[in-house]
Coordinates of C-alpha atoms and ligand atoms in Angstrom, one line a residue:
M118 CA 85.6 48.3 5.7
T119 CA 81.9 49.4 5.5
A120 CA 80.4 51.6 2.9
A121 CA 80.8 55.4 3.2
K122 CA 77.7 57.5 3.9
T123 CA 77.9 59.0 0.5
E124 CA 77.9 55.6 -1.2
I125 CA 74.9 54.6 0.9
A126 CA 73.1 57.9 0.0
R127 CA 73.8 57.0 -3.7
L128 CA 72.3 53.5 -3.1
L129 CA 69.2 55.0 -1.5
A130 CA 68.7 57.4 -4.5
R131 CA 68.4 54.5 -6.9
P132 CA 64.9 53.7 -8.3
L133 CA 63.0 51.6 -5.8
E134 CA 62.3 48.7 -8.2
H135 CA 66.1 48.4 -8.9
L136 CA 66.8 48.3 -5.1
V137 CA 64.1 45.8 -4.4
T138 CA 65.1 43.5 -7.3
A139 CA 68.8 43.5 -6.3
A140 CA 67.9 42.9 -2.6
D141 CA 65.5 40.1 -3.4
A142 CA 68.2 38.4 -5.6
L143 CA 70.7 38.7 -2.8
R144 CA 68.3 37.3 -0.2
A145 CA 67.5 34.3 -2.5
A146 CA 71.3 33.6 -3.1
R147 CA 72.4 33.9 0.6
H148 CA 69.3 32.7 2.4
G149 CA 67.2 30.7 0.0
D150 CA 63.4 30.8 0.0
G151 CA 62.7 29.8 3.6
V152 CA 61.3 32.4 6.0
W153 CA 62.3 31.8 9.6
I154 CA 59.5 31.9 12.1
R155 CA 60.0 33.4 15.6
G156 CA 57.3 33.2 18.3
L157 CA 56.9 36.8 19.7
L158 CA 55.9 36.9 23.4
E159 CA 55.2 40.3 24.8
F160 CA 55.7 39.4 28.4
T161 CA 55.3 42.8 30.2
N162 CA 54.1 46.2 29.1
R163 CA 55.4 47.9 32.2
C164 CA 58.3 50.3 31.5
R165 CA 60.4 52.7 33.6
C166 CA 61.4 54.6 30.4
N167 CA 59.5 57.4 28.8
C168 CA 60.4 57.3 25.1
L169 CA 58.3 59.9 23.4
Y170 CA 57.2 57.6 20.6
C171 CA 56.1 54.6 22.5
G172 CA 52.7 53.7 24.0
L173 CA 54.3 51.8 26.8
R174 CA 56.1 54.9 28.1
S175 CA 55.9 55.4 31.8
G176 CA 54.0 58.7 31.3
N177 CA 51.1 57.0 29.5
D178 CA 48.4 56.3 32.0
R179 CA 45.8 55.3 29.4
I180 CA 47.0 51.7 29.1
A181 CA 46.3 48.9 31.6
R182 CA 49.6 47.5 32.7
Y183 CA 50.3 43.7 32.9
S184 CA 53.1 41.3 33.4
L185 CA 52.8 37.6 32.6
T186 CA 53.6 35.1 35.3
E187 CA 56.4 32.6 34.7
E188 CA 53.7 29.8 34.4
E189 CA 51.8 31.7 31.7
I190 CA 55.0 32.3 29.8
L191 CA 56.1 28.6 30.0
R192 CA 52.7 27.4 29.1
T193 CA 52.6 29.7 26.0
V194 CA 56.1 28.7 24.9
K195 CA 55.3 25.0 25.3
A196 CA 52.1 25.3 23.2
A197 CA 54.0 27.1 20.4
F198 CA 56.9 24.6 20.6
L199 CA 54.4 21.7 20.1
R200 CA 53.2 23.5 17.0
G201 CA 56.8 23.5 15.7
V202 CA 58.2 26.9 16.7
R203 CA 61.8 26.7 17.7
T204 CA 62.7 30.3 18.4
F205 CA 61.1 32.6 21.0
V206 CA 61.5 36.3 21.3
L207 CA 60.7 37.6 24.8
Q208 CA 60.0 41.3 24.4
G209 CA 59.0 43.8 27.0
G210 CA 59.4 47.2 28.6
E211 CA 62.2 47.9 31.1
D212 CA 60.2 46.5 34.0
P213 CA 62.0 46.6 37.3
D214 CA 60.0 43.6 38.6
W215 CA 61.7 41.5 36.0
T216 CA 65.0 41.4 37.8
T217 CA 67.9 39.7 36.0
E218 CA 67.7 36.8 38.5
R219 CA 64.0 36.3 37.6
L220 CA 64.7 36.5 33.9
C221 CA 67.6 34.0 34.2
R222 CA 65.2 31.5 36.0
L223 CA 62.7 32.1 33.1
V224 CA 65.3 31.4 30.4
E225 CA 66.5 28.3 32.2
G226 CA 62.8 27.2 32.6
I227 CA 62.1 27.7 28.9
K228 CA 65.2 25.7 27.9
G229 CA 64.3 23.0 30.5
T230 CA 60.6 22.9 29.5
V231 CA 60.9 22.7 25.8
S232 CA 64.4 21.9 24.6
A233 CA 67.9 23.2 25.1
E234 CA 67.9 23.4 21.2
A235 CA 65.2 26.1 21.1
A236 CA 66.7 29.6 20.7
V237 CA 65.7 32.3 23.2
T238 CA 66.0 35.9 22.1
L239 CA 65.6 38.7 24.7
S240 CA 64.4 42.2 23.9
C241 CA 64.0 44.0 27.2
G242 CA 66.2 47.0 27.0
I243 CA 69.4 48.3 28.5
R244 CA 71.1 46.2 31.3
S245 CA 74.6 46.1 32.7
R246 CA 77.3 44.0 31.1
R247 CA 77.2 41.7 34.1
E248 CA 73.5 41.2 33.7
Y249 CA 73.8 40.4 30.0
R250 CA 76.5 37.8 30.9
S251 CA 74.2 36.1 33.6
L252 CA 71.4 35.9 31.1
A253 CA 73.7 34.4 28.4
E254 CA 74.9 31.8 31.0
S255 CA 71.3 30.9 31.7
G256 CA 70.8 30.1 28.0
A257 CA 69.8 33.3 26.3
D258 CA 71.1 33.1 22.7
R259 CA 70.2 36.4 21.1
Y260 CA 69.4 40.0 22.0
L261 CA 67.5 42.7 20.2
L262 CA 68.1 46.3 21.0
R263 CA 67.3 48.9 18.3
F264 CA 69.4 52.0 18.4
E265 CA 66.2 53.7 17.0
T266 CA 68.1 56.6 15.3
A267 CA 71.7 57.3 14.6
D268 CA 71.3 61.0 15.4
P269 CA 72.6 61.5 19.0
V270 CA 70.7 64.7 19.6
L271 CA 67.4 63.3 18.3
H272 CA 68.0 60.0 20.2
E273 CA 68.5 61.8 23.5
R274 CA 65.4 64.0 22.9
L275 CA 63.1 61.0 21.8
R276 CA 64.4 58.8 24.6
E277 CA 64.0 61.4 27.3
G278 CA 67.6 61.9 28.2
I279 CA 69.0 58.5 27.4
P280 CA 72.1 59.1 25.2
L281 CA 72.7 57.2 22.0
A282 CA 76.2 56.4 23.4
R283 CA 74.6 54.4 26.2
R284 CA 72.6 52.3 23.7
L285 CA 75.7 51.7 21.7
E286 CA 77.6 50.7 24.8
A287 CA 74.9 48.1 25.6
L288 CA 75.2 46.8 22.0
S289 CA 78.9 46.5 22.4
D290 CA 78.5 44.6 25.7
L291 CA 76.0 42.2 24.1
R292 CA 78.5 41.5 21.3
E293 CA 81.4 40.9 23.6
T294 CA 79.2 38.6 25.7
G295 CA 78.7 36.4 22.7
Y296 CA 75.1 37.1 21.8
E297 CA 73.7 37.0 18.3
V298 CA 73.0 40.7 18.2
G299 CA 70.1 42.6 16.6
S300 CA 69.5 46.3 16.3
G301 CA 67.9 48.7 13.9
F302 CA 65.8 51.8 13.7
M303 CA 62.4 53.3 13.0
V304 CA 61.7 54.9 9.6
G305 CA 60.1 58.3 9.5
L306 CA 60.8 59.6 13.0
P307 CA 60.3 63.3 13.3
G308 CA 63.5 65.1 12.3
E309 CA 64.6 62.4 9.8
T310 CA 66.5 63.7 6.8
E311 CA 68.1 62.0 3.8
D312 CA 71.4 62.3 5.5
L313 CA 70.0 60.6 8.7
R314 CA 68.5 57.7 6.6
A315 CA 72.0 57.0 5.2
A316 CA 73.5 57.4 8.7
N317 CA 71.0 54.8 10.1
L318 CA 72.0 52.3 7.5
K319 CA 75.7 53.1 8.0
L320 CA 75.4 52.4 11.7
C321 CA 73.8 49.0 11.0
A322 CA 76.7 48.2 8.7
D323 CA 79.4 49.5 11.1
L324 CA 77.9 47.4 13.9
D325 CA 78.0 44.4 11.6
L326 CA 74.6 43.3 12.9
D327 CA 73.5 39.7 12.9
M328 CA 69.8 40.8 12.8
V329 CA 68.3 44.1 11.7
G330 CA 64.9 45.3 12.7
I331 CA 63.5 48.1 10.6
G332 CA 59.9 49.4 11.0
P333 CA 58.0 52.5 10.3
F334 CA 57.4 54.9 13.2
I335 CA 53.6 54.9 13.8
A336 CA 52.3 58.0 15.6
N337 CA 50.5 57.0 18.8
P338 CA 47.8 59.5 20.0
D339 CA 48.5 58.6 23.6
T340 CA 52.1 59.9 23.3
P341 CA 53.6 63.4 22.9
L342 CA 54.3 62.6 19.2
G343 CA 50.6 61.7 18.6
D344 CA 49.9 64.5 16.1
L345 CA 52.9 63.8 13.8
S346 CA 52.9 61.9 10.6
S347 CA 53.9 58.3 10.6
G348 CA 56.7 56.8 8.4
T349 CA 55.6 55.4 5.0
L350 CA 55.7 51.9 3.7
E351 CA 57.6 52.9 0.6
E352 CA 60.4 54.4 2.7
T353 CA 60.4 51.3 5.0
V354 CA 60.7 49.0 1.9
R355 CA 63.5 51.2 0.5
M356 CA 65.5 51.0 3.8
T357 CA 64.9 47.2 4.0
A358 CA 66.2 46.7 0.5
A359 CA 69.3 48.9 1.0
C360 CA 69.9 47.1 4.3
R361 CA 69.9 43.7 2.6
I362 CA 72.4 45.0 0.1
L363 CA 74.7 46.3 2.8
L364 CA 74.3 43.3 5.1
P365 CA 73.7 40.3 2.9
D366 CA 74.1 37.8 5.7
A367 CA 72.0 39.4 8.3
N368 CA 68.5 38.1 9.3
I369 CA 66.0 40.8 8.6
P370 CA 62.4 40.5 9.8
A371 CA 59.3 41.7 8.0
T372 CA 58.1 43.7 11.0
T373 CA 54.6 43.9 12.6
A374 CA 54.8 47.7 12.3
A375 CA 55.0 47.5 8.5
G376 CA 52.0 45.1 8.5
S377 CA 50.1 47.5 10.8
L378 CA 50.8 50.6 8.7
A379 CA 49.4 49.1 5.5
A380 CA 47.8 45.9 4.3
G381 CA 50.5 43.8 2.6
G382 CA 53.3 45.7 4.5
R383 CA 55.0 42.6 5.7
E384 CA 54.8 40.9 2.3
A385 CA 56.4 44.0 0.7
M386 CA 59.3 43.7 3.1
L387 CA 59.7 40.0 2.4
A388 CA 59.9 40.9 -1.3
A389 CA 62.6 43.5 -0.6
G390 CA 65.1 41.3 1.2
A391 CA 63.5 40.3 4.5
N392 CA 63.7 36.6 5.6
V393 CA 62.0 36.4 9.0
L394 CA 58.5 36.6 10.4
M395 CA 57.6 37.0 14.0
P396 CA 54.0 35.8 14.6
N397 CA 52.7 37.0 17.9
V398 CA 52.1 34.1 20.4
T399 CA 51.2 36.4 23.4
P400 CA 48.0 35.1 25.1
L401 CA 45.1 37.0 23.3
A402 CA 43.8 38.5 26.6
Y403 CA 47.0 40.6 26.9
R404 CA 47.6 41.4 23.3
K405 CA 45.5 44.6 23.1
R406 CA 47.4 46.1 26.1
Y407 CA 50.8 45.9 24.4
L408 CA 49.9 49.0 22.3
L409 CA 53.1 50.6 21.1
Y410 CA 51.0 52.3 18.4
P411 CA 47.4 52.2 17.2
G412 CA 46.2 49.6 14.6
K413 CA 48.6 46.9 15.7
D414 CA 48.2 44.1 13.2
T415 CA 48.3 41.2 15.6
I416 CA 45.8 42.1 18.3
R417 CA 43.1 39.7 17.2
R418 CA 44.9 36.9 15.4
D419 CA 46.5 34.0 17.2
G420 CA 50.0 33.8 15.8
I421 CA 50.1 30.0 15.9
Q422 CA 46.8 29.5 14.1
E423 CA 48.1 32.2 11.7
L424 CA 50.9 29.9 10.7
E425 CA 48.7 28.2 8.2
T426 CA 47.6 31.5 6.6
I427 CA 51.2 32.6 6.5
A428 CA 52.2 29.4 4.8
G429 CA 49.6 30.0 2.1
R430 CA 50.7 33.6 1.5
L431 CA 54.3 32.6 1.4
Q432 CA 53.6 29.9 -1.1
E433 CA 52.0 32.5 -3.4
M434 CA 55.3 34.5 -3.2
G435 CA 57.4 31.4 -4.0
R436 CA 58.6 31.2 -0.4
R437 CA 58.0 28.8 2.4
I438 CA 57.9 28.7 6.2
D439 CA 61.1 27.4 7.9
L440 CA 60.7 26.3 11.5
G441 CA 64.4 25.8 12.2
R442 CA 66.4 27.8 14.7
G443 CA 67.6 30.0 11.9
D444 CA 70.9 31.3 13.3
S445 CA 72.0 34.3 11.4
P446 CA 74.7 33.4 8.8
A447 CA 76.4 36.7 9.8
F448 CA 76.7 35.3 13.4
R449 CA 78.0 31.9 12.2
R450 CA 80.6 33.6 10.0
R451 CA 81.8 35.6 13.0
L452 CA 82.0 32.5 15.2
I453 CA 84.1 30.7 12.6
T454 CA 86.5 33.7 12.2
Q455 CA 86.8 34.0 16.0
N456 CA 87.6 30.3 16.4
E457 CA 90.2 30.5 13.5
F458 CA 91.8 33.5 15.2
R459 CA 91.9 31.6 18.5
D460 CA 93.4 28.5 16.9
G461 CA 96.0 30.7 15.2
Q462 CA 97.0 32.1 18.6
N463 CA 97.5 28.7 20.1
Ligands
SAM64 N1 61.9 48.1 25.7 C1 62.7 47.5 24.7 C2 63.4 48.5 23.9 O1 63.0 49.7 23.8 O2 64.3 48.1 23.2 C3 61.9 46.5 23.9 C4 60.4 46.8 23.7 S1 60.1 48.2 22.6 C5 58.4 48.4 22.7 C6 60.4 47.5 21.0 C7 60.5 48.4 19.8 O3 59.2 49.0 19.6 C8 61.4 49.6 20.0 O4 62.7 49.3 19.7 C9 60.8 50.6 19.0 O5 61.6 50.7 17.8 C10 59.4 50.1 18.6 N2 58.4 51.1 18.8 C11 58.0 51.7 20.0 N3 57.1 52.7 19.7 C12 56.9 52.6 18.4 C13 56.0 53.4 17.5 N4 55.2 54.4 17.9 N5 56.0 53.1 16.2 C14 56.8 52.1 15.7 N6 57.6 51.3 16.5 C15 57.7 51.6 17.8
SF4_65 FE1 60.0 51.4 27.2 FE2 61.1 50.2 25.0 FE3 58.8 51.7 24.9 FE4 61.1 53.0 25.4 S1 60.5 51.8 23.5 S2 59.2 53.3 26.5 S3 62.2 51.4 26.6 S4 59.1 49.8 26.0

């Protein structure tokens, strides 16, 4: 049984230092000092959706659209693999040119080009249950789909008519298909209340997520929300720490948005329970066009060359890079329970 919303609200009301200390101790006990590295590849910035907060929204004609070719993606993945990266996150808008058949060929190509042992995470929006199944059969291991906000009215408004229930249905399809499932939310979206902050965390716990992505909302002037205030680092850190306490076995990345909002943002998340970093391996020529929000931290730096800098910074924090696959302990636990249940039935 997951925590009640009132308990979560009480947790959130605790002094920030207490939360951070408790979360960091839990992270150390359950995950150790290693920080999993994922190579983030932003393969298309075309999107048929029109989410009010996002620079990739279809209504934004101020960005130059691109989509990487299969060859470019495979070349990029191979280069990162040779530098030791074993997990790749393919993220993009809901681009109709990337049909499921094409994505399946890509996933098979990645596994064939580098190694079947490499983990492929997809983050390319809502698809049908059948499509999720085909992608899993082609070798996709994990899927990231943030619910963004647990408030159904706000969700529908911010995502231009797409109901929260549809997002949750997709998350349920992903779980049933056998993916390691990630979701999460933005911090500081317009209309966020204390009650909603607790509801966001409760939804993560109710979904028993394997991975949780939490990042501040950053106002983008090229969107209808451009004049609003962004989320704060302090609130993002508070939500990260509370999330670690509620979901001790989940993998939690220190997100690019936190690093873009404030210098040291990702380090602050790592100190508050996060245990994953996602250096950007997208070819530099495309990087500046994947502008979800202004000031994106990874536009100039090559994620792979950055590994050495990251290693140095982690060492100062008493942490270290871990280049393994880094399956979520929450996911492994679920697999064991499912297998035991199946054995008990036979
Ligand atoms: N299209 C897919 C989707 O929406 O799930 C994946 C790509 S989308 C750009 C990845 C994430 O970017 C979203 O889940 C959202 O939380 C985040 N994002 C979009 N606009 C943002 C903004 N202005 N500030 C912070 N995060 C943002
Ligand atoms: Fe498209 Fe995702 Fe941006 Fe929404 S958040 S506009 S679905 S890329």
